[in-house]
JSON list of C-alpha atoms in Angstrom, two decimals:
[
{"chain": "B", "resi": 1, "resn": "MET", "atom": "CA", "xyz": [-12.26, 18.47, -2.16]},
{"chain": "B", "resi": 2, "resn": "SER", "atom": "CA", "xyz": [-12.37, 17.33, 1.44]},
{"chain": "B", "resi": 3, "resn": "LYS", "atom": "CA", "xyz": [-14.17, 19.39, 4.07]},
{"chain": "B", "resi": 4, "resn": "HIS", "atom": "CA", "xyz": [-11.86, 18.30, 6.86]},
{"chain": "B", "resi": 5, "resn": "ARG", "atom": "CA", "xyz": [-8.09, 17.82, 6.59]},
{"chain": "B", "resi": 6, "resn": "THR", "atom": "CA", "xyz": [-6.06, 16.95, 9.68]},
{"chain": "B", "resi": 7, "resn": "LYS", "atom": "CA", "xyz": [-2.33, 16.36, 10.02]},
{"chain": "B", "resi": 8, "resn": "LEU", "atom": "CA", "xyz": [-1.55, 13.51, 12.39]},
{"chain": "B", "resi": 9, "resn": "GLU", "atom": "CA", "xyz": [1.52, 12.11, 14.09]},
{"chain": "B", "resi": 10, "resn": "ILE", "atom": "CA", "xyz": [1.24, 8.40, 14.79]},
{"chain": "B", "resi": 11, "resn": "GLN", "atom": "CA", "xyz": [3.70, 6.35, 16.80]},
{"chain": "B", "resi": 12, "resn": "GLY", "atom": "CA", "xyz": [5.28, 3.72, 14.57]},
{"chain": "B", "resi": 13, "resn": "THR", "atom": "CA", "xyz": [8.04, 1.14, 14.97]},
{"chain": "B", "resi": 14, "resn": "GLN", "atom": "CA", "xyz": [10.82, 3.69, 14.42]},
{"chain": "B", "resi": 15, "resn": "GLY", "atom": "CA", "xyz": [9.25, 6.86, 15.75]},
{"chain": "B", "resi": 16, "resn": "THR", "atom": "CA", "xyz": [6.54, 9.20, 14.57]},
{"chain": "B", "resi": 17, "resn": "LEU", "atom": "CA", "xyz": [4.74, 8.57, 11.28]},
{"chain": "B", "resi": 18, "resn": "ALA", "atom": "CA", "xyz": [3.48, 11.68, 9.48]},
{"chain": "B", "resi": 19, "resn": "ALA", "atom": "CA", "xyz": [-0.09, 11.26, 8.27]},
{"chain": "B", "resi": 20, "resn": "ILE", "atom": "CA", "xyz": [-2.97, 13.17, 6.73]},
{"chain": "B", "resi": 21, "resn": "LEU", "atom": "CA", "xyz": [-6.60, 12.32, 7.46]},
{"chain": "B", "resi": 22, "resn": "GLU", "atom": "CA", "xyz": [-9.14, 13.75, 5.02]},
{"chain": "B", "resi": 23, "resn": "LYS", "atom": "CA", "xyz": [-12.84, 13.47, 5.74]},
{"chain": "B", "resi": 24, "resn": "PRO", "atom": "CA", "xyz": [-15.95, 14.45, 3.77]},
{"chain": "B", "resi": 25, "resn": "GLY", "atom": "CA", "xyz": [-17.75, 15.52, 6.94]},
{"chain": "B", "resi": 26, "resn": "PRO", "atom": "CA", "xyz": [-18.54, 14.21, 10.42]},
{"chain": "B", "resi": 27, "resn": "HIS", "atom": "CA", "xyz": [-20.09, 10.93, 9.24]},
{"chain": "B", "resi": 28, "resn": "PRO", "atom": "CA", "xyz": [-18.04, 9.23, 6.49]},
{"chain": "B", "resi": 29, "resn": "LYS", "atom": "CA", "xyz": [-19.22, 5.97, 4.94]},
{"chain": "B", "resi": 30, "resn": "ALA", "atom": "CA", "xyz": [-16.07, 4.25, 6.19]},
{"chain": "B", "resi": 31, "resn": "TYR", "atom": "CA", "xyz": [-12.46, 4.90, 7.11]},
{"chain": "B", "resi": 32, "resn": "VAL", "atom": "CA", "xyz": [-9.75, 3.93, 4.64]},
{"chain": "B", "resi": 33, "resn": "ILE", "atom": "CA", "xyz": [-5.97, 3.59, 5.01]},
{"chain": "B", "resi": 34, "resn": "TYR", "atom": "CA", "xyz": [-3.85, 4.24, 1.92]},
{"chain": "B", "resi": 35, "resn": "ALA", "atom": "CA", "xyz": [-0.31, 2.79, 1.69]},
{"chain": "B", "resi": 36, "resn": "HIS", "atom": "CA", "xyz": [1.92, 4.44, -0.93]},
{"chain": "B", "resi": 37, "resn": "CYS", "atom": "CA", "xyz": [4.36, 2.85, -3.37]},
{"chain": "B", "resi": 38, "resn": "PHE", "atom": "CA", "xyz": [8.01, 2.09, -2.54]},
{"chain": "B", "resi": 39, "resn": "THR", "atom": "CA", "xyz": [9.81, 5.37, -1.61]},
{"chain": "B", "resi": 40, "resn": "CYS", "atom": "CA", "xyz": [6.90, 7.44, -3.03]},
{"chain": "B", "resi": 41, "resn": "GLY", "atom": "CA", "xyz": [5.39, 9.15, 0.03]},
{"chain": "B", "resi": 42, "resn": "LYS", "atom": "CA", "xyz": [1.87, 10.12, 1.07]},
{"chain": "B", "resi": 43, "resn": "ASP", "atom": "CA", "xyz": [1.90, 13.23, -1.14]},
{"chain": "B", "resi": 44, "resn": "SER", "atom": "CA", "xyz": [2.62, 11.43, -4.40]},
{"chain": "B", "resi": 45, "resn": "LEU", "atom": "CA", "xyz": [0.18, 12.15, -7.20]},
{"chain": "B", "resi": 46, "resn": "ALA", "atom": "CA", "xyz": [-1.47, 8.74, -7.05]},
{"chain": "B", "resi": 47, "resn": "ALA", "atom": "CA", "xyz": [-1.80, 8.83, -3.26]},
{"chain": "B", "resi": 48, "resn": "SER", "atom": "CA", "xyz": [-3.29, 12.30, -3.07]},
{"chain": "B", "resi": 49, "resn": "ARG", "atom": "CA", "xyz": [-5.56, 11.93, -6.11]},
{"chain": "B", "resi": 50, "resn": "ILE", "atom": "CA", "xyz": [-7.00, 8.54, -5.16]},
{"chain": "B", "resi": 51, "resn": "SER", "atom": "CA", "xyz": [-7.48, 9.62, -1.56]},
{"chain": "B", "resi": 52, "resn": "ARG", "atom": "CA", "xyz": [-9.25, 12.85, -2.46]},
{"chain": "B", "resi": 53, "resn": "GLY", "atom": "CA", "xyz": [-11.35, 11.04, -5.02]},
{"chain": "B", "resi": 54, "resn": "LEU", "atom": "CA", "xyz": [-12.58, 8.72, -2.30]},
{"chain": "B", "resi": 55, "resn": "VAL", "atom": "CA", "xyz": [-13.22, 11.60, 0.07]},
{"chain": "B", "resi": 56, "resn": "ALA", "atom": "CA", "xyz": [-15.40, 13.16, -2.62]},
{"chain": "B", "resi": 57, "resn": "GLN", "atom": "CA", "xyz": [-17.36, 9.88, -2.63]},
{"chain": "B", "resi": 58, "resn": "GLY", "atom": "CA", "xyz": [-17.98, 10.08, 1.12]},
{"chain": "B", "resi": 59, "resn": "PHE", "atom": "CA", "xyz": [-15.06, 8.09, 2.56]},
{"chain": "B", "resi": 60, "resn": "ALA", "atom": "CA", "xyz": [-12.51, 9.25, 5.14]},
{"chain": "B", "resi": 61, "resn": "VAL", "atom": "CA", "xyz": [-8.97, 8.44, 4.02]},
{"chain": "B", "resi": 62, "resn": "LEU", "atom": "CA", "xyz": [-5.76, 8.37, 6.03]},
{"chain": "B", "resi": 63, "resn": "ARG", "atom": "CA", "xyz": [-2.49, 8.32, 4.08]},
{"chain": "B", "resi": 64, "resn": "TYR", "atom": "CA", "xyz": [0.90, 8.36, 5.74]},
{"chain": "B", "resi": 65, "resn": "ASP", "atom": "CA", "xyz": [4.61, 8.40, 4.99]},
{"chain": "B", "resi": 66, "resn": "PHE", "atom": "CA", "xyz": [6.33, 5.08, 5.62]},
{"chain": "B", "resi": 67, "resn": "ALA", "atom": "CA", "xyz": [9.14, 5.22, 8.20]},
{"chain": "B", "resi": 68, "resn": "GLY", "atom": "CA", "xyz": [12.18, 7.04, 6.83]},
{"chain": "B", "resi": 69, "resn": "ILE", "atom": "CA", "xyz": [10.15, 8.56, 3.97]},
{"chain": "B", "resi": 70, "resn": "GLY", "atom": "CA", "xyz": [8.84, 12.12, 3.65]},
{"chain": "B", "resi": 71, "resn": "ASN", "atom": "CA", "xyz": [8.09, 13.64, 7.04]},
{"chain": "B", "resi": 72, "resn": "SER", "atom": "CA", "xyz": [8.10, 10.39, 9.02]},
{"chain": "B", "resi": 73, "resn": "GLU", "atom": "CA", "xyz": [10.84, 9.61, 11.50]},
{"chain": "B", "resi": 74, "resn": "GLY", "atom": "CA", "xyz": [13.15, 6.63, 11.25]},
{"chain": "B", "resi": 75, "resn": "ALA", "atom": "CA", "xyz": [15.98, 5.50, 8.98]},
{"chain": "B", "resi": 76, "resn": "PHE", "atom": "CA", "xyz": [14.79, 4.06, 5.68]},
{"chain": "B", "resi": 77, "resn": "GLU", "atom": "CA", "xyz": [17.70, 1.61, 5.58]},
{"chain": "B", "resi": 78, "resn": "ASP", "atom": "CA", "xyz": [16.52, 0.05, 8.86]},
{"chain": "B", "resi": 79, "resn": "THR", "atom": "CA", "xyz": [12.99, -0.59, 7.57]},
{"chain": "B", "resi": 80, "resn": "ASN", "atom": "CA", "xyz": [11.76, -3.69, 5.81]},
{"chain": "B", "resi": 81, "resn": "PHE", "atom": "CA", "xyz": [8.54, -5.39, 4.77]},
{"chain": "B", "resi": 82, "resn": "THR", "atom": "CA", "xyz": [7.79, -6.67, 8.27]},
{"chain": "B", "resi": 83, "resn": "SER", "atom": "CA", "xyz": [8.27, -3.26, 9.89]},
{"chain": "B", "resi": 84, "resn": "SER", "atom": "CA", "xyz": [6.07, -1.69, 7.20]},
{"chain": "B", "resi": 85, "resn": "VAL", "atom": "CA", "xyz": [3.28, -4.15, 7.99]},
{"chain": "B", "resi": 86, "resn": "ASP", "atom": "CA", "xyz": [3.72, -3.47, 11.71]},
{"chain": "B", "resi": 87, "resn": "ASP", "atom": "CA", "xyz": [3.49, 0.29, 11.08]},
{"chain": "B", "resi": 88, "resn": "LEU", "atom": "CA", "xyz": [0.28, -0.15, 9.09]},
{"chain": "B", "resi": 89, "resn": "ILE", "atom": "CA", "xyz": [-1.21, -2.07, 12.01]},
{"chain": "B", "resi": 90, "resn": "LYS", "atom": "CA", "xyz": [-0.23, 0.78, 14.35]},
{"chain": "B", "resi": 91, "resn": "VAL", "atom": "CA", "xyz": [-1.91, 3.28, 12.01]},
{"chain": "B", "resi": 92, "resn": "ALA", "atom": "CA", "xyz": [-5.07, 1.16, 12.07]},
{"chain": "B", "resi": 93, "resn": "GLU", "atom": "CA", "xyz": [-4.96, 1.05, 15.88]},
{"chain": "B", "resi": 94, "resn": "HIS", "atom": "CA", "xyz": [-4.61, 4.85, 15.98]},
{"chain": "B", "resi": 95, "resn": "LEU", "atom": "CA", "xyz": [-7.71, 5.25, 13.81]},
{"chain": "B", "resi": 96, "resn": "LYS", "atom": "CA", "xyz": [-9.66, 2.82, 15.97]},
{"chain": "B", "resi": 97, "resn": "GLU", "atom": "CA", "xyz": [-8.67, 4.56, 19.21]},
{"chain": "B", "resi": 98, "resn": "ASN", "atom": "CA", "xyz": [-9.18, 8.14, 18.03]},
{"chain": "B", "resi": 99, "resn": "TYR", "atom": "CA", "xyz": [-11.77, 8.02, 15.23]},
{"chain": "B", "resi": 100, "resn": "GLU", "atom": "CA", "xyz": [-13.19, 4.74, 13.95]},
{"chain": "B", "resi": 101, "resn": "ALA", "atom": "CA", "xyz": [-11.68, 1.39, 13.06]},
{"chain": "B", "resi": 102, "resn": "PRO", "atom": "CA", "xyz": [-10.66, 1.26, 9.38]},
{"chain": "B", "resi": 103, "resn": "ALA", "atom": "CA", "xyz": [-12.83, -0.79, 7.05]},
{"chain": "B", "resi": 104, "resn": "LEU", "atom": "CA", "xyz": [-10.70, -0.62, 3.89]},
{"chain": "B", "resi": 105, "resn": "LEU", "atom": "CA", "xyz": [-7.02, -0.89, 3.00]},
{"chain": "B", "resi": 106, "resn": "ILE", "atom": "CA", "xyz": [-5.63, 0.38, -0.30]},
{"chain": "B", "resi": 107, "resn": "GLY", "atom": "CA", "xyz": [-2.03, -0.20, -1.33]},
{"chain": "B", "resi": 108, "resn": "HIS", "atom": "CA", "xyz": [-0.12, 0.97, -4.40]},
{"chain": "B", "resi": 109, "resn": "SER", "atom": "CA", "xyz": [2.79, -1.15, -5.69]},
{"chain": "B", "resi": 110, "resn": "PHE", "atom": "CA", "xyz": [4.95, -2.16, -2.67]},
{"chain": "B", "resi": 111, "resn": "GLY", "atom": "CA", "xyz": [2.20, -0.66, -0.52]},
{"chain": "B", "resi": 112, "resn": "GLY", "atom": "CA", "xyz": [-0.11, -3.21, -2.10]},
{"chain": "B", "resi": 113, "resn": "ALA", "atom": "CA", "xyz": [2.12, -6.01, -0.84]},
{"chain": "B", "resi": 114, "resn": "VAL", "atom": "CA", "xyz": [2.08, -4.36, 2.59]},
{"chain": "B", "resi": 115, "resn": "VAL", "atom": "CA", "xyz": [-1.72, -4.16, 2.81]},
{"chain": "B", "resi": 116, "resn": "LEU", "atom": "CA", "xyz": [-2.00, -7.82, 1.76]},
{"chain": "B", "resi": 117, "resn": "GLY", "atom": "CA", "xyz": [0.43, -8.67, 4.54]},
{"chain": "B", "resi": 118, "resn": "ALA", "atom": "CA", "xyz": [-1.56, -6.69, 7.11]},
{"chain": "B", "resi": 119, "resn": "THR", "atom": "CA", "xyz": [-5.16, -7.52, 6.19]},
{"chain": "B", "resi": 120, "resn": "ASN", "atom": "CA", "xyz": [-5.52, -10.66, 8.32]},
{"chain": "B", "resi": 121, "resn": "LYS", "atom": "CA", "xyz": [-3.98, -8.86, 11.31]},
{"chain": "B", "resi": 122, "resn": "ILE", "atom": "CA", "xyz": [-6.55, -6.03, 11.42]},
{"chain": "B", "resi": 123, "resn": "LYS", "atom": "CA", "xyz": [-9.94, -7.38, 12.48]},
{"chain": "B", "resi": 124, "resn": "SER", "atom": "CA", "xyz": [-12.00, -4.44, 11.26]},
{"chain": "B", "resi": 125, "resn": "ILE", "atom": "CA", "xyz": [-11.00, -4.69, 7.59]},
{"chain": "B", "resi": 126, "resn": "LYS", "atom": "CA", "xyz": [-13.92, -5.46, 5.29]},
{"chain": "B", "resi": 127, "resn": "GLY", "atom": "CA", "xyz": [-12.17, -4.97, 1.95]},
{"chain": "B", "resi": 128, "resn": "VAL", "atom": "CA", "xyz": [-8.62, -4.73, 0.58]},
{"chain": "B", "resi": 129, "resn": "VAL", "atom": "CA", "xyz": [-7.53, -3.09, -2.67]},
{"chain": "B", "resi": 130, "resn": "THR", "atom": "CA", "xyz": [-4.21, -3.44, -4.51]},
{"chain": "B", "resi": 131, "resn": "VAL", "atom": "CA", "xyz": [-3.06, -1.11, -7.28]},
{"chain": "B", "resi": 132, "resn": "ALA", "atom": "CA", "xyz": [-0.16, -2.20, -9.51]},
{"chain": "B", "resi": 133, "resn": "ALA", "atom": "CA", "xyz": [1.06, -4.46, -6.71]},
{"chain": "B", "resi": 134, "resn": "PRO", "atom": "CA", "xyz": [3.63, -7.27, -6.90]},
{"chain": "B", "resi": 135, "resn": "SER", "atom": "CA", "xyz": [2.58, -10.73, -5.74]},
{"chain": "B", "resi": 136, "resn": "LYS", "atom": "CA", "xyz": [5.64, -11.02, -3.50]},
{"chain": "B", "resi": 137, "resn": "PRO", "atom": "CA", "xyz": [7.49, -8.34, -1.46]},
{"chain": "B", "resi": 138, "resn": "CYS", "atom": "CA", "xyz": [10.86, -9.47, -2.88]},
{"chain": "B", "resi": 139, "resn": "HIS", "atom": "CA", "xyz": [9.77, -8.18, -6.31]},
{"chain": "B", "resi": 140, "resn": "VAL", "atom": "CA", "xyz": [10.92, -4.73, -5.17]},
{"chain": "B", "resi": 141, "resn": "ILE", "atom": "CA", "xyz": [14.55, -5.91, -5.33]},
{"chain": "B", "resi": 142, "resn": "LYS", "atom": "CA", "xyz": [14.18, -5.64, -9.11]},
{"chain": "B", "resi": 143, "resn": "GLN", "atom": "CA", "xyz": [14.57, -1.87, -8.66]},
{"chain": "B", "resi": 144, "resn": "PHE", "atom": "CA", "xyz": [18.14, -2.25, -7.39]},
{"chain": "B", "resi": 145, "resn": "ALA", "atom": "CA", "xyz": [19.04, -5.71, -8.73]},
{"chain": "B", "resi": 146, "resn": "ASP", "atom": "CA", "xyz": [22.48, -4.53, -9.93]},
{"chain": "B", "resi": 147, "resn": "PHE", "atom": "CA", "xyz": [23.44, -3.95, -6.30]},
{"chain": "B", "resi": 148, "resn": "GLU", "atom": "CA", "xyz": [22.11, -7.16, -4.78]},
{"chain": "B", "resi": 149, "resn": "ASP", "atom": "CA", "xyz": [25.47, -8.96, -4.82]},
{"chain": "B", "resi": 150, "resn": "GLU", "atom": "CA", "xyz": [27.17, -5.98, -3.20]},
{"chain": "B", "resi": 151, "resn": "ILE", "atom": "CA", "xyz": [24.49, -5.82, -0.51]},
{"chain": "B", "resi": 152, "resn": "GLN", "atom": "CA", "xyz": [24.84, -9.53, 0.20]},
{"chain": "B", "resi": 153, "resn": "GLU", "atom": "CA", "xyz": [28.64, -9.33, 0.37]},
{"chain": "B", "resi": 154, "resn": "LYS", "atom": "CA", "xyz": [29.16, -6.00, 2.15]},
{"chain": "B", "resi": 155, "resn": "GLY", "atom": "CA", "xyz": [25.95, -5.80, 4.14]},
{"chain": "B", "resi": 156, "resn": "GLN", "atom": "CA", "xyz": [24.68, -2.66, 2.40]},
{"chain": "B", "resi": 157, "resn": "ALA", "atom": "CA", "xyz": [24.98, -0.51, -0.72]},
{"chain": "B", "resi": 158, "resn": "ASN", "atom": "CA", "xyz": [24.13, 3.01, -1.89]},
{"chain": "B", "resi": 159, "resn": "VAL", "atom": "CA", "xyz": [21.45, 2.81, -4.57]},
{"chain": "B", "resi": 160, "resn": "LEU", "atom": "CA", "xyz": [19.33, 5.20, -6.62]},
{"chain": "B", "resi": 161, "resn": "LEU", "atom": "CA", "xyz": [15.57, 4.73, -6.43]},
{"chain": "B", "resi": 162, "resn": "SER", "atom": "CA", "xyz": [13.46, 7.00, -8.63]},
{"chain": "B", "resi": 163, "resn": "GLY", "atom": "CA", "xyz": [16.53, 9.21, -8.99]},
{"chain": "B", "resi": 164, "resn": "ARG", "atom": "CA", "xyz": [17.07, 9.60, -5.23]},
{"chain": "B", "resi": 165, "resn": "PRO", "atom": "CA", "xyz": [19.88, 8.06, -3.15]},
{"chain": "B", "resi": 166, "resn": "PHE", "atom": "CA", "xyz": [19.03, 5.41, -0.56]},
{"chain": "B", "resi": 167, "resn": "VAL", "atom": "CA", "xyz": [20.97, 2.90, 1.49]},
{"chain": "B", "resi": 168, "resn": "MET", "atom": "CA", "xyz": [19.74, -0.67, 1.18]},
{"chain": "B", "resi": 169, "resn": "LYS", "atom": "CA", "xyz": [20.85, -3.22, 3.77]},
{"chain": "B", "resi": 170, "resn": "LYS", "atom": "CA", "xyz": [21.06, -6.99, 3.78]},
{"chain": "B", "resi": 171, "resn": "GLN", "atom": "CA", "xyz": [18.41, -7.14, 6.48]},
{"chain": "B", "resi": 172, "resn": "PHE", "atom": "CA", "xyz": [15.89, -5.80, 3.96]},
{"chain": "B", "resi": 173, "resn": "LEU", "atom": "CA", "xyz": [16.75, -8.57, 1.47]},
{"chain": "B", "resi": 174, "resn": "ASP", "atom": "CA", "xyz": [16.61, -11.25, 4.15]},
{"chain": "B", "resi": 175, "resn": "ASP", "atom": "CA", "xyz": [13.22, -10.02, 5.31]},
{"chain": "B", "resi": 176, "resn": "VAL", "atom": "CA", "xyz": [11.50, -9.87, 1.91]},
{"chain": "B", "resi": 177, "resn": "TYR", "atom": "CA", "xyz": [12.92, -13.23, 0.84]},
{"chain": "B", "resi": 178, "resn": "ASN", "atom": "CA", "xyz": [11.61, -14.74, 4.07]},
{"chain": "B", "resi": 179, "resn": "GLN", "atom": "CA", "xyz": [7.97, -13.82, 3.37]},
{"chain": "B", "resi": 180, "resn": "ASN", "atom": "CA", "xyz": [5.46, -16.44, 2.26]},
{"chain": "B", "resi": 181, "resn": "GLN", "atom": "CA", "xyz": [3.04, -14.03, 0.61]},
{"chain": "B", "resi": 182, "resn": "ASP", "atom": "CA", "xyz": [1.30, -16.80, -1.37]},
{"chain": "B", "resi": 183, "resn": "GLU", "atom": "CA", "xyz": [0.19, -18.41, 1.88]},
{"chain": "B", "resi": 184, "resn": "THR", "atom": "CA", "xyz": [-0.81, -15.03, 3.32]},
{"chain": "B", "resi": 185, "resn": "ILE", "atom": "CA", "xyz": [-3.03, -14.33, 0.30]},
{"chain": "B", "resi": 186, "resn": "ARG", "atom": "CA", "xyz": [-4.45, -17.85, 0.34]},
{"chain": "B", "resi": 187, "resn": "LYS", "atom": "CA", "xyz": [-5.54, -17.43, 3.97]},
{"chain": "B", "resi": 188, "resn": "MET", "atom": "CA", "xyz": [-7.28, -14.10, 3.39]},
{"chain": "B", "resi": 189, "resn": "LYS", "atom": "CA", "xyz": [-11.02, -14.11, 3.88]},
{"chain": "B", "resi": 190, "resn": "THR", "atom": "CA", "xyz": [-11.45, -10.43, 3.08]},
{"chain": "B", "resi": 191, "resn": "PRO", "atom": "CA", "xyz": [-13.00, -9.29, -0.22]},
{"chain": "B", "resi": 192, "resn": "LEU", "atom": "CA", "xyz": [-10.24, -8.28, -2.64]},
{"chain": "B", "resi": 193, "resn": "LEU", "atom": "CA", "xyz": [-10.15, -5.83, -5.54]},
{"chain": "B", "resi": 194, "resn": "VAL", "atom": "CA", "xyz": [-7.08, -5.93, -7.81]},
{"chain": "B", "resi": 195, "resn": "PHE", "atom": "CA", "xyz": [-6.19, -3.07, -10.18]},
{"chain": "B", "resi": 196, "resn": "HIS", "atom": "CA", "xyz": [-3.41, -3.42, -12.74]},
{"chain": "B", "resi": 197, "resn": "SER", "atom": "CA", "xyz": [-2.50, -2.08, -16.15]},
{"chain": "B", "resi": 198, "resn": "PRO", "atom": "CA", "xyz": [-1.32, -4.41, -18.92]},
{"chain": "B", "resi": 199, "resn": "ARG", "atom": "CA", "xyz": [1.05, -1.59, -19.91]},
{"chain": "B", "resi": 200, "resn": "ASP", "atom": "CA", "xyz": [2.77, -1.51, -16.52]},
{"chain": "B", "resi": 201, "resn": "THR", "atom": "CA", "xyz": [6.48, -2.12, -17.18]},
{"chain": "B", "resi": 202, "resn": "THR", "atom": "CA", "xyz": [7.59, -1.76, -13.53]},
{"chain": "B", "resi": 203, "resn": "VAL", "atom": "CA", "xyz": [5.33, -4.47, -12.12]},
{"chain": "B", "resi": 204, "resn": "LEU", "atom": "CA", "xyz": [4.06, -6.72, -14.90]},
{"chain": "B", "resi": 205, "resn": "ILE", "atom": "CA", "xyz": [0.41, -7.72, -15.04]},
{"chain": "B", "resi": 206, "resn": "LYS", "atom": "CA", "xyz": [1.34, -11.35, -14.38]},
{"chain": "B", "resi": 207, "resn": "GLU", "atom": "CA", "xyz": [1.88, -10.24, -10.76]},
{"chain": "B", "resi": 208, "resn": "ALA", "atom": "CA", "xyz": [-1.78, -9.23, -10.52]},
{"chain": "B", "resi": 209, "resn": "GLU", "atom": "CA", "xyz": [-2.81, -12.54, -12.06]},
{"chain": "B", "resi": 210, "resn": "HIS", "atom": "CA", "xyz": [-0.79, -14.35, -9.42]},
{"chain": "B", "resi": 211, "resn": "ILE", "atom": "CA", "xyz": [-2.45, -12.42, -6.58]},
{"chain": "B", "resi": 212, "resn": "TYR", "atom": "CA", "xyz": [-5.88, -13.00, -8.07]},
{"chain": "B", "resi": 213, "resn": "ASN", "atom": "CA", "xyz": [-5.31, -16.72, -8.55]},
{"chain": "B", "resi": 214, "resn": "TYR", "atom": "CA", "xyz": [-4.15, -17.29, -4.97]},
{"chain": "B", "resi": 215, "resn": "ALA", "atom": "CA", "xyz": [-6.96, -15.27, -3.41]},
{"chain": "B", "resi": 216, "resn": "LYS", "atom": "CA", "xyz": [-10.31, -16.76, -2.51]},
{"chain": "B", "resi": 217, "resn": "HIS", "atom": "CA", "xyz": [-13.64, -15.31, -3.58]},
{"chain": "B", "resi": 218, "resn": "PRO", "atom": "CA", "xyz": [-15.06, -12.72, -3.31]},
{"chain": "B", "resi": 219, "resn": "LYS", "atom": "CA", "xyz": [-12.40, -11.18, -5.54]},
{"chain": "B", "resi": 220, "resn": "SER", "atom": "CA", "xyz": [-12.51, -8.77, -8.47]},
{"chain": "B", "resi": 221, "resn": "PHE", "atom": "CA", "xyz": [-10.08, -7.54, -11.11]},
{"chain": "B", "resi": 222, "resn": "ILE", "atom": "CA", "xyz": [-10.16, -4.22, -12.98]},
{"chain": "B", "resi": 223, "resn": "SER", "atom": "CA", "xyz": [-7.80, -3.45, -15.84]},
{"chain": "B", "resi": 224, "resn": "LEU", "atom": "CA", "xyz": [-6.15, -0.02, -15.76]},
{"chain": "B", "resi": 225, "resn": "GLU", "atom": "CA", "xyz": [-5.38, 0.09, -19.46]},
{"chain": "B", "resi": 226, "resn": "PRO", "atom": "CA", "xyz": [-3.66, 2.33, -20.60]},
{"chain": "B", "resi": 227, "resn": "ALA", "atom": "CA", "xyz": [-2.26, 3.60, -17.26]},
{"chain": "B", "resi": 228, "resn": "ASP", "atom": "CA", "xyz": [1.42, 3.52, -16.31]},
{"chain": "B", "resi": 229, "resn": "HIS", "atom": "CA", "xyz": [2.75, 2.16, -13.03]},
{"chain": "B", "resi": 230, "resn": "LEU", "atom": "CA", "xyz": [2.56, 5.45, -11.12]},
{"chain": "B", "resi": 231, "resn": "LEU", "atom": "CA", "xyz": [-0.88, 6.39, -12.48]},
{"chain": "B", "resi": 232, "resn": "SER", "atom": "CA", "xyz": [0.61, 9.63, -13.76]},
{"chain": "B", "resi": 233, "resn": "SER", "atom": "CA", "xyz": [-2.62, 10.67, -15.45]},
{"chain": "B", "resi": 234, "resn": "SER", "atom": "CA", "xyz": [-5.22, 12.14, -13.13]},
{"chain": "B", "resi": 235, "resn": "LYS", "atom": "CA", "xyz": [-8.03, 10.37, -15.00]},
{"chain": "B", "resi": 236, "resn": "HIS", "atom": "CA", "xyz": [-6.59, 6.95, -14.10]},
{"chain": "B", "resi": 237, "resn": "ALA", "atom": "CA", "xyz": [-6.40, 7.84, -10.41]},
{"chain": "B", "resi": 238, "resn": "ALA", "atom": "CA", "xyz": [-9.97, 9.14, -10.61]},
{"chain": "B", "resi": 239, "resn": "TYR", "atom": "CA", "xyz": [-11.05, 5.85, -12.20]},
{"chain": "B", "resi": 240, "resn": "VAL", "atom": "CA", "xyz": [-9.50, 3.90, -9.32]},
{"chain": "B", "resi": 241, "resn": "ALA", "atom": "CA", "xyz": [-11.19, 6.11, -6.73]},
{"chain": "B", "resi": 242, "resn": "SER", "atom": "CA", "xyz": [-14.65, 5.93, -8.30]},
{"chain": "B", "resi": 243, "resn": "SER", "atom": "CA", "xyz": [-14.38, 2.17, -8.86]},
{"chain": "B", "resi": 244, "resn": "VAL", "atom": "CA", "xyz": [-13.27, 1.53, -5.27]},
{"chain": "B", "resi": 245, "resn": "ALA", "atom": "CA", "xyz": [-16.13, 3.67, -3.97]},
{"chain": "B", "resi": 246, "resn": "VAL", "atom": "CA", "xyz": [-18.76, 1.65, -5.84]},
{"chain": "B", "resi": 247, "resn": "TRP", "atom": "CA", "xyz": [-17.15, -1.70, -4.97]},
{"chain": "B", "resi": 248, "resn": "ALA", "atom": "CA", "xyz": [-16.60, -0.85, -1.30]},
{"chain": "B", "resi": 249, "resn": "GLU", "atom": "CA", "xyz": [-20.15, 0.27, -0.54]},
{"chain": "B", "resi": 250, "resn": "HIS", "atom": "CA", "xyz": [-21.27, -3.31, -1.03]},
{"chain": "B", "resi": 251, "resn": "TYR", "atom": "CA", "xyz": [-18.99, -4.47, 1.80]},
{"chain": "B", "resi": 252, "resn": "VAL", "atom": "CA", "xyz": [-19.01, -1.57, 4.26]},
{"chain": "B", "resi": 253, "resn": "GLU", "atom": "CA", "xyz": [-22.80, -1.35, 4.57]},
{"chain": "B", "resi": 254, "resn": "GLU", "atom": "CA", "xyz": [-23.99, -2.24, 8.03]}
]
């Protein structure tokens, strides 16, 4: 359990982003930013468990709600991949200005795509970690594929994501389809650690293989067998946290 837990409000692209910074003490090994899965929120089981697991290993971790999610301001339907990357950069700037520049980025699912998109734009990053992430941001459209035609024709549609209603707009589709994530990954010079479960039915393991193949060394892959996409079991989240801690120490040492 963390010794220090601080609620933060960080200015994002659409208003204030609600965040939690957990620290093991006054001198953490490094600062980490955790980006949650699509529509999940900073308090999801995977986000809180992985973050606290890292805090227990001596890292400070900041997790935040994406714009329009949880306690963050903004309209979800006006967000997209680009704005999510921009918000992550603003979170990193806040850490740098008020605490210490972040050394690690961790992203789960869509958040994994976001951290890959942001890594080259944050100079302090020494390692990036993806968990059950798609190789391309447009993969997320799979979650509301039945509505894609309606969105394209009418400009928006009401969809259910994880049992909750959301409005998805054409601007979101245009933005994710416009991303060249392969080129972004190919240009990365930051050490990469990819986690994925072969049993993941939401984002298939071939997505992790694609990320790994496009990335340059140093890169590592860890199988999360038999975890599900959301890492529902606490032991799988603990495994991610402990593995990241060991891997990261090699890169964050001065």
